[in-house]
PDB file of C-alpha atoms in Angstrom:
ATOM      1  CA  UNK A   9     -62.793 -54.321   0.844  1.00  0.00           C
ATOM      2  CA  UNK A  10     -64.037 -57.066   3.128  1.00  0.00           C
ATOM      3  CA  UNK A  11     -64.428 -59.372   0.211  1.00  0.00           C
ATOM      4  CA  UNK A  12     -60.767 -58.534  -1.268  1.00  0.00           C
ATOM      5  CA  UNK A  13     -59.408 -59.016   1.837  1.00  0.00           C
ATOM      6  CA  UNK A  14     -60.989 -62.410   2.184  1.00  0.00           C
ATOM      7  CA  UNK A  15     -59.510 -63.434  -1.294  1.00  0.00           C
ATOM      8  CA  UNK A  16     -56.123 -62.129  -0.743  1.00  0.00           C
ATOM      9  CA  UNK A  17     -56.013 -64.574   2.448  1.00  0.00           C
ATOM     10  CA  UNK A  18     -57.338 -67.193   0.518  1.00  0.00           C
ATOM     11  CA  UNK A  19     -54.817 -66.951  -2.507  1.00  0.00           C
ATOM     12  CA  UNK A  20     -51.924 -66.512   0.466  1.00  0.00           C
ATOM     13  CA  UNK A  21     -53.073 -69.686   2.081  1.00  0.00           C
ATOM     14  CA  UNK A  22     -53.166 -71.526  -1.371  1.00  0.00           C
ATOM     15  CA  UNK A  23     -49.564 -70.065  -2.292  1.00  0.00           C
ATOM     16  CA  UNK A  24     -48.017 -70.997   1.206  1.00  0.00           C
ATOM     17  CA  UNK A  25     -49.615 -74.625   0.436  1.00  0.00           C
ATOM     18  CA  UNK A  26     -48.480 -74.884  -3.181  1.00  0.00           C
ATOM     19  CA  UNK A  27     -44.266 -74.388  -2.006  1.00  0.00           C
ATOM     20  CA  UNK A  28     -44.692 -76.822   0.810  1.00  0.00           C
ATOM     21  CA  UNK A  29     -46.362 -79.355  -1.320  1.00  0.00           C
ATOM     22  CA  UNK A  30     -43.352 -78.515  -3.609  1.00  0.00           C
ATOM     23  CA  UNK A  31     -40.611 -78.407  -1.563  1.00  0.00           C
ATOM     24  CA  UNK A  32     -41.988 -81.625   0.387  1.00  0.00           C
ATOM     25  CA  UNK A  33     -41.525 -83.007  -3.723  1.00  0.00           C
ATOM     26  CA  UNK A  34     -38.576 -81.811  -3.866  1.00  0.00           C
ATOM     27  CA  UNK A  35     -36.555 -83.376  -0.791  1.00  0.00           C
ATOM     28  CA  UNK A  36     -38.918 -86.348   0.229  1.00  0.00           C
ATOM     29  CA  UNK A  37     -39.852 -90.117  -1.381  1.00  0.00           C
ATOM     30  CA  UNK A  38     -43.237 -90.049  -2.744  1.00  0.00           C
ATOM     31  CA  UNK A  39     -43.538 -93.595  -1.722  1.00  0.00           C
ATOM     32  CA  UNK A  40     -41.916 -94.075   1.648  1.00  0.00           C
ATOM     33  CA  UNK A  41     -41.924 -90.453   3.101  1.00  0.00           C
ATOM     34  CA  UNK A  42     -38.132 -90.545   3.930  1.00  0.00           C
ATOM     35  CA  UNK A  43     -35.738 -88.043   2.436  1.00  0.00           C
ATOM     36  CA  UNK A  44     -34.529 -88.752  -1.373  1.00  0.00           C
ATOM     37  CA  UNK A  45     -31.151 -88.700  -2.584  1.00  0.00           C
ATOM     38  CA  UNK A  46     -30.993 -85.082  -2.938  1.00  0.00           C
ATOM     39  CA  UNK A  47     -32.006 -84.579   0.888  1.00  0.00           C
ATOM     40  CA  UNK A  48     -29.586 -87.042   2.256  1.00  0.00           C
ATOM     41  CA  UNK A  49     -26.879 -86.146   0.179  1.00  0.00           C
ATOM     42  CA  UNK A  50     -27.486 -82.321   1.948  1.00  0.00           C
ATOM     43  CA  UNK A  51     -27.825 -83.709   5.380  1.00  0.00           C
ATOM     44  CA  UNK A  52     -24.728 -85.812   4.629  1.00  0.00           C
ATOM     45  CA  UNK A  53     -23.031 -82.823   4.070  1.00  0.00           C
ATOM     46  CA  UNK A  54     -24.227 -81.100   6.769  1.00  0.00           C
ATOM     47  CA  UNK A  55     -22.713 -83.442   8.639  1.00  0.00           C
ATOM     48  CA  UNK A  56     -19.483 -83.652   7.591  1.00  0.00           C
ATOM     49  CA  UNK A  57     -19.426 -80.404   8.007  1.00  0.00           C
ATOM     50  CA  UNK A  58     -20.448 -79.866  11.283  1.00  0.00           C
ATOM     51  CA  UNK A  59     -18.312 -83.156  12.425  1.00  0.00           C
ATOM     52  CA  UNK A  60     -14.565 -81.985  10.457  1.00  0.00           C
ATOM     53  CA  UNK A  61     -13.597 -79.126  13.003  1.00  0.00           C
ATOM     54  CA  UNK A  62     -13.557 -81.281  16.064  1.00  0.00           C
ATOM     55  CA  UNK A  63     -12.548 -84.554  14.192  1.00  0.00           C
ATOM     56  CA  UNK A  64     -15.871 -86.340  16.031  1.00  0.00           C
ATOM     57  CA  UNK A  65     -17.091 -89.872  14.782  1.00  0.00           C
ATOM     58  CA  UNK A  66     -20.416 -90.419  12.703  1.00  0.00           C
ATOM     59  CA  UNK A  67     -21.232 -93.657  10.589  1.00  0.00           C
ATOM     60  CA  UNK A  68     -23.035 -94.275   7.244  1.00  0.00           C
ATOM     61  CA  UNK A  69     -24.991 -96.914   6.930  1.00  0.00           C
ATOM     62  CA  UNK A  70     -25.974 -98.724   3.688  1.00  0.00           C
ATOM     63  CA  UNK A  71     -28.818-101.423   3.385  1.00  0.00           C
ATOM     64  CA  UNK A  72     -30.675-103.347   0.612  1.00  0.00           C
ATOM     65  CA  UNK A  73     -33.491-105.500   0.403  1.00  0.00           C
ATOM     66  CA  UNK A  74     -32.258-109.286  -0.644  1.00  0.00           C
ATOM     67  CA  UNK A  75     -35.693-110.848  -2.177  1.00  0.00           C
ATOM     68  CA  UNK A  76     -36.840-107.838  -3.328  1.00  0.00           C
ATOM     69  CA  UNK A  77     -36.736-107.999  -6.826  1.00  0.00           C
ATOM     70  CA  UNK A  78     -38.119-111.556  -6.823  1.00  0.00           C
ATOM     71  CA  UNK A  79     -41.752-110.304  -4.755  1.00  0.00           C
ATOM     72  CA  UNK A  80     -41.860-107.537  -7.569  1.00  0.00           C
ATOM     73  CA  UNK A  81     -41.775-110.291 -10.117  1.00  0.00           C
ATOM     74  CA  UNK A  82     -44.134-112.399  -8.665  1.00  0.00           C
ATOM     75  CA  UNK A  83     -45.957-110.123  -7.011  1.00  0.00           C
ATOM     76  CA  UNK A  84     -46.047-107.110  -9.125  1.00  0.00           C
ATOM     77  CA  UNK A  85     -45.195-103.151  -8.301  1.00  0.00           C
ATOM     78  CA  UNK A  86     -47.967-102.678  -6.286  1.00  0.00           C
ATOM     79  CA  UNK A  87     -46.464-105.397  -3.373  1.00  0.00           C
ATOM     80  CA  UNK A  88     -43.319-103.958  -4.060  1.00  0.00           C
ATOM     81  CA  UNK A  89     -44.435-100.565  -3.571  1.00  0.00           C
ATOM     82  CA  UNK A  90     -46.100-101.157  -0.137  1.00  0.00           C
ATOM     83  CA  UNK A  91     -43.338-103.663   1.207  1.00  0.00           C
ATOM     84  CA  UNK A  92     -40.714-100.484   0.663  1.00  0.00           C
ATOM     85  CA  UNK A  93     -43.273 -98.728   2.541  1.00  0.00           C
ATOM     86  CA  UNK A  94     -43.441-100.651   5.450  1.00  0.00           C
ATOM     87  CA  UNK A  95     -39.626-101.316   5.268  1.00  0.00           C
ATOM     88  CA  UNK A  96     -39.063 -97.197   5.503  1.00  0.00           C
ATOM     89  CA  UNK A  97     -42.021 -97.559   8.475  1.00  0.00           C
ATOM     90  CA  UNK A  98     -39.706-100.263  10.314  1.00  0.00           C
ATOM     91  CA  UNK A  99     -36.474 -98.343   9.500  1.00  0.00           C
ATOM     92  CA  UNK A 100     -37.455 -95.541  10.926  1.00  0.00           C
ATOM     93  CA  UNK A 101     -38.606 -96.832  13.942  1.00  0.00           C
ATOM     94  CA  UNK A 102     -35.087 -98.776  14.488  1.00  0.00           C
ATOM     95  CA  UNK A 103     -32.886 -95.636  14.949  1.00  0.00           C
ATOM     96  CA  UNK A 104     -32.994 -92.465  16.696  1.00  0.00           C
ATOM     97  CA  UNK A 105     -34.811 -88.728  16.056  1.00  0.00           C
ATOM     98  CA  UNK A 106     -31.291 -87.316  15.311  1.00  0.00           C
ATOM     99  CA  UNK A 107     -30.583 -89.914  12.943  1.00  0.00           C
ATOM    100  CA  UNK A 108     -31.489 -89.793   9.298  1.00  0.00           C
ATOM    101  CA  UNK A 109     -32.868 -92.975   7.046  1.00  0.00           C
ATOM    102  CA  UNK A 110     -33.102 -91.705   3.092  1.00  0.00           C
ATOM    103  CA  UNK A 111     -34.318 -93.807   0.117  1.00  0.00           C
ATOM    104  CA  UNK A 112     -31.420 -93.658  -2.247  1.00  0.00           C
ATOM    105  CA  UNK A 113     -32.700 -95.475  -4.938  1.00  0.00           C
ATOM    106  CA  UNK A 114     -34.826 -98.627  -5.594  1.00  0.00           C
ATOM    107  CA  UNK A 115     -34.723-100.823  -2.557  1.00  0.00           C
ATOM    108  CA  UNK A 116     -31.373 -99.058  -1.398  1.00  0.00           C
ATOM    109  CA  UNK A 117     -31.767 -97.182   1.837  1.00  0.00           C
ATOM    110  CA  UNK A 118     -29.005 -94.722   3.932  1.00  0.00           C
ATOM    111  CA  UNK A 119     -28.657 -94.170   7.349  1.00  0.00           C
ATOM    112  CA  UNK A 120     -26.467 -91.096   8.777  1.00  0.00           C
ATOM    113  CA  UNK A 121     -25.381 -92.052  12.389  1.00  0.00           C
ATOM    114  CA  UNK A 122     -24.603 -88.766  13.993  1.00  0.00           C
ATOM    115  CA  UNK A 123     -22.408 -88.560  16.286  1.00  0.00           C
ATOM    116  CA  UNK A 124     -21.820 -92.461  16.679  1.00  0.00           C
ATOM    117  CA  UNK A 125     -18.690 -94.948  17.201  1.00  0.00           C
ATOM    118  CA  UNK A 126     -17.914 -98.115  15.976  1.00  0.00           C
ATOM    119  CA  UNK A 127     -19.958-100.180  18.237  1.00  0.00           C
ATOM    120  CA  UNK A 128     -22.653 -98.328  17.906  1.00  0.00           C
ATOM    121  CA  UNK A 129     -22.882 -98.113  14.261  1.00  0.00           C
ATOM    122  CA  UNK A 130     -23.552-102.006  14.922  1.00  0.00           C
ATOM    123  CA  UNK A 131     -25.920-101.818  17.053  1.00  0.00           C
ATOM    124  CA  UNK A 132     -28.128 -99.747  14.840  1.00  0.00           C
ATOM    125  CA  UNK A 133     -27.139-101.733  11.894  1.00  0.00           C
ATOM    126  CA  UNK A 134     -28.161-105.164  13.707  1.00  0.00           C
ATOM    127  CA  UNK A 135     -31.634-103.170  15.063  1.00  0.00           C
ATOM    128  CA  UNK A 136     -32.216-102.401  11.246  1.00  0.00           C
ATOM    129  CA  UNK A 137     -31.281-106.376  10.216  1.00  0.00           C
ATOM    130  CA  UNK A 138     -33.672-107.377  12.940  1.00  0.00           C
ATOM    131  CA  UNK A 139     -36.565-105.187  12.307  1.00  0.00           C
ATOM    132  CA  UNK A 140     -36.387-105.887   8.461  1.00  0.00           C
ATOM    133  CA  UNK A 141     -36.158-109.577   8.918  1.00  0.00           C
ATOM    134  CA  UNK A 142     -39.885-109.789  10.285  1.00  0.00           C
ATOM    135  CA  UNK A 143     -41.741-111.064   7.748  1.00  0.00           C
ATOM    136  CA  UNK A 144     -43.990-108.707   6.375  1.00  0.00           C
ATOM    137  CA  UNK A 145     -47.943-108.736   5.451  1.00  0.00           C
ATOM    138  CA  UNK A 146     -48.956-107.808   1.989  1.00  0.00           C
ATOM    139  CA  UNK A 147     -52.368-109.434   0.682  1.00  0.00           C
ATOM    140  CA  UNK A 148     -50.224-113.004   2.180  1.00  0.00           C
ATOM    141  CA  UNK A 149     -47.315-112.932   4.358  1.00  0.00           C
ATOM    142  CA  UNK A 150     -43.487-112.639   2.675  1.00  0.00           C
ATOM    143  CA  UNK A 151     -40.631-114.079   4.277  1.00  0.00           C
ATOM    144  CA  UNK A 152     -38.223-114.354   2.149  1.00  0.00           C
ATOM    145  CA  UNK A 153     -36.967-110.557   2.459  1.00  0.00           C
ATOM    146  CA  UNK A 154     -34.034-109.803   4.584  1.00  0.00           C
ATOM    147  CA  UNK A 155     -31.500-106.399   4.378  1.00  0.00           C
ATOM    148  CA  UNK A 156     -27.946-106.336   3.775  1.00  0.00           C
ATOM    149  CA  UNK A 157     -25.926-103.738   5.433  1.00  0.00           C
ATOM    150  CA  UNK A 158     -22.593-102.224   5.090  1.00  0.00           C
ATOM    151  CA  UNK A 159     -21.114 -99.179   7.166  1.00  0.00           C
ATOM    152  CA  UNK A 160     -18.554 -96.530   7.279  1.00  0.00           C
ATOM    153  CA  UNK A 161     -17.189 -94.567   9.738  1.00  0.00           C
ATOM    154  CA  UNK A 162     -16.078 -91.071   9.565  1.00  0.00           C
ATOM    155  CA  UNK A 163     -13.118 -90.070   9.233  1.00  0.00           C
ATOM    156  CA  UNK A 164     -11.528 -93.767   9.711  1.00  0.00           C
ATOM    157  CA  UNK A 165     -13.278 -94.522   6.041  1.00  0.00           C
ATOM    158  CA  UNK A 166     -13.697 -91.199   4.505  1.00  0.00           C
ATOM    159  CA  UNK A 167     -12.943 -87.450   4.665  1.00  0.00           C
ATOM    160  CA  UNK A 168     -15.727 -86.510   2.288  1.00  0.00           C
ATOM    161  CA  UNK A 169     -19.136 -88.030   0.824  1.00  0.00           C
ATOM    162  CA  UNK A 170     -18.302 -89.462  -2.048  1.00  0.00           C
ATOM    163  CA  UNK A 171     -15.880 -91.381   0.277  1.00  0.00           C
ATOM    164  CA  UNK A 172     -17.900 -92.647   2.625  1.00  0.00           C
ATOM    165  CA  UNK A 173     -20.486 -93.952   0.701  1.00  0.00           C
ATOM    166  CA  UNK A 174     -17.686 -95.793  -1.482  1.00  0.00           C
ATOM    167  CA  UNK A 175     -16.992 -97.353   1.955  1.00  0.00           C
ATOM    168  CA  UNK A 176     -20.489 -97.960   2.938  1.00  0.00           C
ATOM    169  CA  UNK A 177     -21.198 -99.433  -0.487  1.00  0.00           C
ATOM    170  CA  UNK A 178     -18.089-101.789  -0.407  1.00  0.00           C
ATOM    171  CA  UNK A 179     -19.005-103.351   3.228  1.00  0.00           C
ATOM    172  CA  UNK A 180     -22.586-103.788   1.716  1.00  0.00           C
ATOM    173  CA  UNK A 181     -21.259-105.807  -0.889  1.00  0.00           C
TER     174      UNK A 181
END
């Protein structure tokens, strides 16, 4: 019974490890570690939801990588691979625990600002410039990546999420 016992816990311990490596799959960037698309989008509309009732302020932001594509060519993948890591390192730094920085796609990144103004929406969005501006060291330094950003507010820009990151998407470009 000892021995059983001993295997059951085992097999538990192996189950329990199997869904979180799954569910981690599921919601998170294999690359960067930050939430995908699929986890934003649910945070995003968590937040709407819990900002709607009271009408309270949060902001979306939008950023891309300018240069990217051109270190991927001359690089290759691999340099692209770890600059977007270290750009989802330095992006997460640049905002706060309540905030939440997704990889959308490619070398497009989202921010949710909860609950944030105007102004501050800027700040963060000029921390993020800054902090992805640094030149970055790959097997030789590159310097000629820098983000572009565009925000939206809610509800000034947007009552829902397909709104909002219309908005966001529009300032970006």
């Amino acid at each position: 019974l000892v021995g059983l016992f001993g295997f059951y816990r085992w097999a538990r311990g192996r189950e329990r490890d199997a869904r979180a490596r799954i569910d981690r799959l599921a919601h998170f960037d294999t690359l960067t570690g930050l939430p995908n698309r699929a986890l934003v989008a649910d945070r995003l509309e968590r937040e709407l939801a819990r900002a709607r009732p009271d009408g309270e302020s949060f902001a979306l932001l939008m950023f891309d990588l300018d240069g990217f594509k051109q270190v991927n060519d001359t690089r290759g993948h691999a340099a692209g691979d770890a600059l977007l890591a270290l750009v989802a390192a330095r992006a997460g730094e640049a905002v706060r625990a309540s905030d939440t920085v997704g990889r959308v796609g490619g070398d497009e990144v989202l921010a949710i600002l909860p609950p944030t103004r105007g102004e501050g929406a800027r700040r963060v969005a000029e921390k993020l410039r800054a902090a992805l501006a640094r030149p970055y060291l790959l097997d030789s330094p590159v310097d000629s990546v820098s983000a572009s950003g565009g925000a939206a507010l809610f509800p000034q820009h947007g009552a829902d999420a397909e709104g909002l990151q219309r908005a966001a998407d529009a300032a970006l470009y």
